[in-house]
GROMACS .gro file of C-alpha atoms in nm:
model
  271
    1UNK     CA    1   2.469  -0.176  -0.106
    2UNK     CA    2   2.183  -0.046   0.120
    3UNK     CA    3   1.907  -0.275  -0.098
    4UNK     CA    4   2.135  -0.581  -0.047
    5UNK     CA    5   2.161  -0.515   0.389
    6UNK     CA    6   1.826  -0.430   0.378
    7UNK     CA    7   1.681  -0.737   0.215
    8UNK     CA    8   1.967  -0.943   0.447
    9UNK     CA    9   1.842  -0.762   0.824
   10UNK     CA   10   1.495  -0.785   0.691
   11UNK     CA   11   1.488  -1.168   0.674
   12UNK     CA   12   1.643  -1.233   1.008
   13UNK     CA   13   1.440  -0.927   1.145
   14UNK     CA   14   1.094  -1.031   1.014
   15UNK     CA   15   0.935  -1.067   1.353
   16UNK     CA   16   0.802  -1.428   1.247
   17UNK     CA   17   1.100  -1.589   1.114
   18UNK     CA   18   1.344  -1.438   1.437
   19UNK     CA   19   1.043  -1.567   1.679
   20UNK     CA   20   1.097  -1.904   1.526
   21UNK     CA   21   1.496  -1.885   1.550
   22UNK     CA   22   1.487  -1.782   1.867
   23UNK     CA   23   1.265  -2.070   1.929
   24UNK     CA   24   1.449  -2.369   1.772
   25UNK     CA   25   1.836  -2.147   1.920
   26UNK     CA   26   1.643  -2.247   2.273
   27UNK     CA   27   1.587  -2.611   2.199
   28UNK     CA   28   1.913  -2.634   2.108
   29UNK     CA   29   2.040  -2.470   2.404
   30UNK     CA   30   1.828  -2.731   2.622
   31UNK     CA   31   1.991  -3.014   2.448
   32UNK     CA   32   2.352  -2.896   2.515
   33UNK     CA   33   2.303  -2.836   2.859
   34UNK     CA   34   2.165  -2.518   2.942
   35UNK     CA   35   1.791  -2.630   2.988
   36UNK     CA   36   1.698  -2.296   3.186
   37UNK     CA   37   1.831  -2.053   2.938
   38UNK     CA   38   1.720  -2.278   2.705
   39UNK     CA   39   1.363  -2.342   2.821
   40UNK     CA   40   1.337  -1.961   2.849
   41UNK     CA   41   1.405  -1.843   2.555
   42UNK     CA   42   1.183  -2.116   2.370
   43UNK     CA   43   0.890  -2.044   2.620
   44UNK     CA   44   0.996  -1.658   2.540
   45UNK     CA   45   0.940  -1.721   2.156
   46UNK     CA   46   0.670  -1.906   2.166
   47UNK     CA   47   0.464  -1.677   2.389
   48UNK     CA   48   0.536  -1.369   2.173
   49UNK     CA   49   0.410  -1.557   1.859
   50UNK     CA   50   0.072  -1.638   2.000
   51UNK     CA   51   0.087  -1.279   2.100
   52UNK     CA   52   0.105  -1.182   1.789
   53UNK     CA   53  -0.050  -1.427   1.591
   54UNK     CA   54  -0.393  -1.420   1.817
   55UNK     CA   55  -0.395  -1.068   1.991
   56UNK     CA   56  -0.499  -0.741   1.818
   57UNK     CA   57  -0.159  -0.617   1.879
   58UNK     CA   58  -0.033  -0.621   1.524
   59UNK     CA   59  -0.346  -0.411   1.429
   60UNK     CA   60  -0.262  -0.164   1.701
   61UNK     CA   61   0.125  -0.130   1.535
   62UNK     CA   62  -0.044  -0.031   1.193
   63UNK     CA   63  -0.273   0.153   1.328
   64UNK     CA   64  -0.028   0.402   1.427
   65UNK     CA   65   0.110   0.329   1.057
   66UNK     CA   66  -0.252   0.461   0.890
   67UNK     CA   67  -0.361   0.762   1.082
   68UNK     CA   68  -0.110   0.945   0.993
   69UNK     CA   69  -0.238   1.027   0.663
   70UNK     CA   70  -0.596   1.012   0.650
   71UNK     CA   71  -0.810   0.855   0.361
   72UNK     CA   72  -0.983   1.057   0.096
   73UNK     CA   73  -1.163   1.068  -0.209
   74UNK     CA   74  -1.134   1.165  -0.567
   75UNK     CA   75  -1.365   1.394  -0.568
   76UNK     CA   76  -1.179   1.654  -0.317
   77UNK     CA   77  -0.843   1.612  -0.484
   78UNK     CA   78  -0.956   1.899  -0.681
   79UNK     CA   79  -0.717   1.929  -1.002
   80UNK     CA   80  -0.424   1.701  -1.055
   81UNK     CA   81  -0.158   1.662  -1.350
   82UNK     CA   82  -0.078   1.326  -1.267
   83UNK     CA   83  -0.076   1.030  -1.049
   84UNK     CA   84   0.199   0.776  -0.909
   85UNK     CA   85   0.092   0.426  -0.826
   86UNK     CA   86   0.421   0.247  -0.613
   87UNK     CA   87   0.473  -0.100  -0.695
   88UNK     CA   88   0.427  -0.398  -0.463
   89UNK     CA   89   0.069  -0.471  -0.577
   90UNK     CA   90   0.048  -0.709  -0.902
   91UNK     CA   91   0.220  -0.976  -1.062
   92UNK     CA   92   0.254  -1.249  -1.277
   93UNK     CA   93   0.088  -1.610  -1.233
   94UNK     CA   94   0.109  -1.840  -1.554
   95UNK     CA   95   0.100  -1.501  -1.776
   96UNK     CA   96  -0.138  -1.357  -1.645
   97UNK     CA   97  -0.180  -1.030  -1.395
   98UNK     CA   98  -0.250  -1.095  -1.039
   99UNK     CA   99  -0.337  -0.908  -0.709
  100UNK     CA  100  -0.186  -0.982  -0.398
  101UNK     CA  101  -0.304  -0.801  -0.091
  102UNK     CA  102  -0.203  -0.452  -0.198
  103UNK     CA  103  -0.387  -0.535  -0.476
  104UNK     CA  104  -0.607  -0.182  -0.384
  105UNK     CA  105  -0.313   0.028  -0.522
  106UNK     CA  106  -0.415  -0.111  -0.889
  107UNK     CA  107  -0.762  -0.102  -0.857
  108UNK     CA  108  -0.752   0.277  -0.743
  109UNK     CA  109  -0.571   0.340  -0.979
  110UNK     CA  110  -0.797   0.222  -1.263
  111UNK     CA  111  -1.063   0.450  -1.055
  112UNK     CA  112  -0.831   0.748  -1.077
  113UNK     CA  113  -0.743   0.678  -1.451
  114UNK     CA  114  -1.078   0.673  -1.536
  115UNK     CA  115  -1.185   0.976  -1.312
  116UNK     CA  116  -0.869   1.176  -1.476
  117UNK     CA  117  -0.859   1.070  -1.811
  118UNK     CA  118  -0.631   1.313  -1.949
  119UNK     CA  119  -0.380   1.323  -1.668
  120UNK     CA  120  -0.061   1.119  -1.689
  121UNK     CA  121   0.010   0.779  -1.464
  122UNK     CA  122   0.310   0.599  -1.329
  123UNK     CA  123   0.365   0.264  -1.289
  124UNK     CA  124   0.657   0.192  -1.092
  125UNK     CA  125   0.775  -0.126  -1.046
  126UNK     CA  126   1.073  -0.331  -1.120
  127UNK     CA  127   1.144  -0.640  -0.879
  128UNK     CA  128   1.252  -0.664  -0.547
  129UNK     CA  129   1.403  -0.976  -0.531
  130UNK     CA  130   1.776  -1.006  -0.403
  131UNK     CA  131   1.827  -1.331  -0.600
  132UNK     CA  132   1.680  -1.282  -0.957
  133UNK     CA  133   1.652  -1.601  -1.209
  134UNK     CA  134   1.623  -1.549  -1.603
  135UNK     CA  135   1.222  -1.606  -1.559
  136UNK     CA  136   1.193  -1.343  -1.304
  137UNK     CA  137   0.927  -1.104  -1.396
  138UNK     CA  138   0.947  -0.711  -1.391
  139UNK     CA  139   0.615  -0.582  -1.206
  140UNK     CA  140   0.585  -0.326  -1.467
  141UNK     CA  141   0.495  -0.594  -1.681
  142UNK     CA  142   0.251  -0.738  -1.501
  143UNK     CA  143   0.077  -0.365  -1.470
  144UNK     CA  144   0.108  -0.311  -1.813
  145UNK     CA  145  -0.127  -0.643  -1.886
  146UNK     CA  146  -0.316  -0.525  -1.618
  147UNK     CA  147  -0.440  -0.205  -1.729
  148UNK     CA  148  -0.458  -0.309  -2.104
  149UNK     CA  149  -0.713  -0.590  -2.013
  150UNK     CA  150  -0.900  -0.251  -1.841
  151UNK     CA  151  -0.839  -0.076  -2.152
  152UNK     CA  152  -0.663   0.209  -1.949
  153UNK     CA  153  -0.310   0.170  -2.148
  154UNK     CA  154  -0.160   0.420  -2.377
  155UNK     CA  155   0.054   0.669  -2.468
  156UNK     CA  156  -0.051   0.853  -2.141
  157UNK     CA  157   0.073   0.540  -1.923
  158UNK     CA  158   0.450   0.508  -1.823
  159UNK     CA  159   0.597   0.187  -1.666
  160UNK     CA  160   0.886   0.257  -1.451
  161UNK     CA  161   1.047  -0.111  -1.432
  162UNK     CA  162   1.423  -0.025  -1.258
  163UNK     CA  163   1.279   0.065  -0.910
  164UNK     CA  164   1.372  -0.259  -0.625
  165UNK     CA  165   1.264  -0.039  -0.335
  166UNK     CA  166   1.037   0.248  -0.234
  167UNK     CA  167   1.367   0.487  -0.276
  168UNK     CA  168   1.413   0.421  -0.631
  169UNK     CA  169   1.020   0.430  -0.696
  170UNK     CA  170   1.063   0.801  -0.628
  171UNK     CA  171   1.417   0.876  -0.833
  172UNK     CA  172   1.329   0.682  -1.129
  173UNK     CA  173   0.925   0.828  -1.114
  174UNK     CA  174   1.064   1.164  -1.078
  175UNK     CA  175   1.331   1.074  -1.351
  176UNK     CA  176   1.082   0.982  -1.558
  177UNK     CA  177   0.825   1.288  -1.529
  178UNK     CA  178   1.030   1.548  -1.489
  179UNK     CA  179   0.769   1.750  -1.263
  180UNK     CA  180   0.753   2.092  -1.334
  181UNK     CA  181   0.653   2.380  -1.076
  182UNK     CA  182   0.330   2.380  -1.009
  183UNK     CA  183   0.215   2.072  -1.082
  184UNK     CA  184   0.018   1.850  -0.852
  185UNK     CA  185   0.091   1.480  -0.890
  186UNK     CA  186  -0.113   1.214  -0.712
  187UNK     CA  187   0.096   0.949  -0.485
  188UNK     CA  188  -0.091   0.608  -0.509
  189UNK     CA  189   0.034   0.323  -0.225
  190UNK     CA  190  -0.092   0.150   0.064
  191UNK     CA  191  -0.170   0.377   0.365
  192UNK     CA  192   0.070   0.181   0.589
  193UNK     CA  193   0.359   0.280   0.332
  194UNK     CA  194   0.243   0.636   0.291
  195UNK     CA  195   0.461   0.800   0.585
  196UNK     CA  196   0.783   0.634   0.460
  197UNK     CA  197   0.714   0.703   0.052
  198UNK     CA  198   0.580   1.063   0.119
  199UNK     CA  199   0.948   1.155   0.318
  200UNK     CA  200   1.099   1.009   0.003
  201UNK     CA  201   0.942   1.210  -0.229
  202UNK     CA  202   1.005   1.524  -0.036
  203UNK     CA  203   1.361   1.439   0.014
  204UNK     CA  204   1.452   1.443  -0.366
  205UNK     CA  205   1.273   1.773  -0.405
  206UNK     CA  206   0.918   1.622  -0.564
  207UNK     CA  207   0.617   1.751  -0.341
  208UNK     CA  208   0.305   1.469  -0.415
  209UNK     CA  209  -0.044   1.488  -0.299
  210UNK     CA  210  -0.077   1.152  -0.066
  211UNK     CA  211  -0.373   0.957  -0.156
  212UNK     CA  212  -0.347   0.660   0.067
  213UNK     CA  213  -0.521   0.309   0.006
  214UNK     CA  214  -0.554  -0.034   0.138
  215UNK     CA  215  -0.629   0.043   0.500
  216UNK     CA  216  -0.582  -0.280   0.694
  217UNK     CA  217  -0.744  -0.118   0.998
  218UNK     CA  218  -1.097   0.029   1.057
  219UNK     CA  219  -1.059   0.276   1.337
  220UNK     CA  220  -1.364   0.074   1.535
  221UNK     CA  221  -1.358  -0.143   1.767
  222UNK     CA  222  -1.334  -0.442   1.523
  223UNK     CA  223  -0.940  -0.348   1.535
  224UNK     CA  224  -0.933  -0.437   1.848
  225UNK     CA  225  -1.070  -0.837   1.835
  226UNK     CA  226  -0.822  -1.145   1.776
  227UNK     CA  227  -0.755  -1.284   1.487
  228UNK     CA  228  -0.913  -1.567   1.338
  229UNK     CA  229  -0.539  -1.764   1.279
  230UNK     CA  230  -0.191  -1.723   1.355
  231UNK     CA  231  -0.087  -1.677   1.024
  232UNK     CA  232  -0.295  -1.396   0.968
  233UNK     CA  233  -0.190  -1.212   1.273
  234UNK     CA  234   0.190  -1.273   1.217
  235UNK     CA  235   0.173  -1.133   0.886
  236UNK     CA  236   0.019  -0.841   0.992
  237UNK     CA  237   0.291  -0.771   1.243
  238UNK     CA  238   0.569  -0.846   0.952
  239UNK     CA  239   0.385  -0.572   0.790
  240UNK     CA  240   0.412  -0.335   1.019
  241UNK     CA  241   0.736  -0.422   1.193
  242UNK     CA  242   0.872  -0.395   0.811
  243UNK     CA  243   0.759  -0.064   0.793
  244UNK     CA  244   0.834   0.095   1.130
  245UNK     CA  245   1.232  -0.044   1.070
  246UNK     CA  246   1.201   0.110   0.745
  247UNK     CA  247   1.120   0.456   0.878
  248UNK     CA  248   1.373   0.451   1.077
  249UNK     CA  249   1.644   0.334   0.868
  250UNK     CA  250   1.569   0.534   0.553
  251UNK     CA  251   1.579   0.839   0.814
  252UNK     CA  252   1.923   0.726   0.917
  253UNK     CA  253   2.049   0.652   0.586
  254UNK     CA  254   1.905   1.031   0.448
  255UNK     CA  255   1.646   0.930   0.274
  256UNK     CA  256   1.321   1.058   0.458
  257UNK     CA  257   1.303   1.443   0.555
  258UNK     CA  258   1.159   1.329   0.912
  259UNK     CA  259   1.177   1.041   1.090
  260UNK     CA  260   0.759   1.012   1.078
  261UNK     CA  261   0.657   1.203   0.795
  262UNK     CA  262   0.324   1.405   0.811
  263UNK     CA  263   0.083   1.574   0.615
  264UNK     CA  264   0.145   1.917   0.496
  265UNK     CA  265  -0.097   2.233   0.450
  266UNK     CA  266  -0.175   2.197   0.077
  267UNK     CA  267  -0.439   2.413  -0.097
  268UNK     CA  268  -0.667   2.210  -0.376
  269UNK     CA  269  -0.633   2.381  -0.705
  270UNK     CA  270  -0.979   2.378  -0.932
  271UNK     CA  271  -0.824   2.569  -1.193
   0.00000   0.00000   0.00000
């Protein structure tokens, strides 16, 4: 029930498609008779998408998203027994695997698998798609192509292909690993999505080392310069508007330990 009214609020609540609803609702309004109101709210709608398509507002709104856990590298995770990569990053384009703009979370993974080559690695992925056709794909599938045409699969390699949201990325992973005390698995998603999937995690009782990727933001003063088109600036703000809803409904549903989720005091092991 909550993937279904999520996937329902998020599509009138995606701050591009309600700007334009808003926009053609005024027009409407004008034409029955209520040009003022009407006029308004079009002029309203309007304004706040060239806000957001052209100012460095939407950068500013992840921002917040990405400081809060900061980036690192392999070589000060210090020892690990495994490492989660969260779906959302690959799939399928005439059989073959392809990266969309998370498409970081793969390749840092291949880094990682490489780096750790005895450790064992998580795929999760299923689909996320409210309306699924026979020919939908499973992400899972697309990773497992993926990392074979890397030569990184094996019998160390797991695809988790039942997750459809970030919730389910953390039952089924956990499902499927069965962490024991002690261990120190690696959590592998985009650093926008880190807050959110870390509170997961926690809330079902699986501590994970964050290891954030795919920074949209630079911390310079590059963040704060327009954007080059509309399109790119809107989806930015979907982005982040997507994932500062999410927050707070997963909090309000239970399924975050804090409403903003921060980095704990965690001691490297080298052992």
């Amino acid at each position: 029930m909550f993937f279904t009214a999520s996937k329902v609020f998020w599509f009138f609540a995606t701050p591009s498609n309600l700007l334009i609803v808003l926009a053609v609702l005024g027009l409407v309004v004008s034409r029955l008779g209520g040009r003022r109101l009407g006029g308004g709210l079009t002029a309203a709608a309007v304004l706040a998408l060239a806000v957001l398509g052209a100012s460095p507002l939407p950068r500013l709104m992840m921002r917040g998203l990405e400081d809060r856990f900061p980036a690192r590298t392999a070589e000060d995770l210090g020892r690990i027994d495994g490492i989660i990569v969260l779906g959302g990053s690959v799939h399928l384009a005439r059989g073959q695997p392809k990266l969309n703009d998370a498409g970081a979370r793969m390749t840092a993974a291949a880094a990682l698998a490489r780096r750790f080559p005895d450790v064992r690695i998580v795929f999760s992925g299923g689909t996320g798609q409210l309306l699924r056709f026979d020919d939908d794909e499973i992400e899972a599938d697309a990773s497992r192509l993926l990392m074979a045409s890397l030569g990184l699969d094996g019998p160390r390699v797991i695809y988790e292909d039942r997750s459809r949201n970030t919730r389910e990325n953390a039952v089924f992973s956990k499902e499927a690993v069965k962490p024991r005390p002690g261990e120190r698995w690696l959590l592998v998603t985009s650093a926008f999505h880190m807050p959110r999937s870390v509170g997961i995690f926690r809330q079902i009782g699986f501590d994970v080392v964050p290891y954030p990727v795919d920074f949209h933001t630079k911390r310079r003063l590059s963040d704060w310069s327009p954007f080059a088109t509309f399109s790119s600036g809107l989806r930015l703000a979907d982005l982040a508007a997507k994932e500062w809803i999410g927050l707070v409904s997963y909090r309000l549903a239970g399924y975050t330990d804090a409403l903003f989720p921060a980095p704990a005091q965690e001691t490297a092991r080298h052992d």
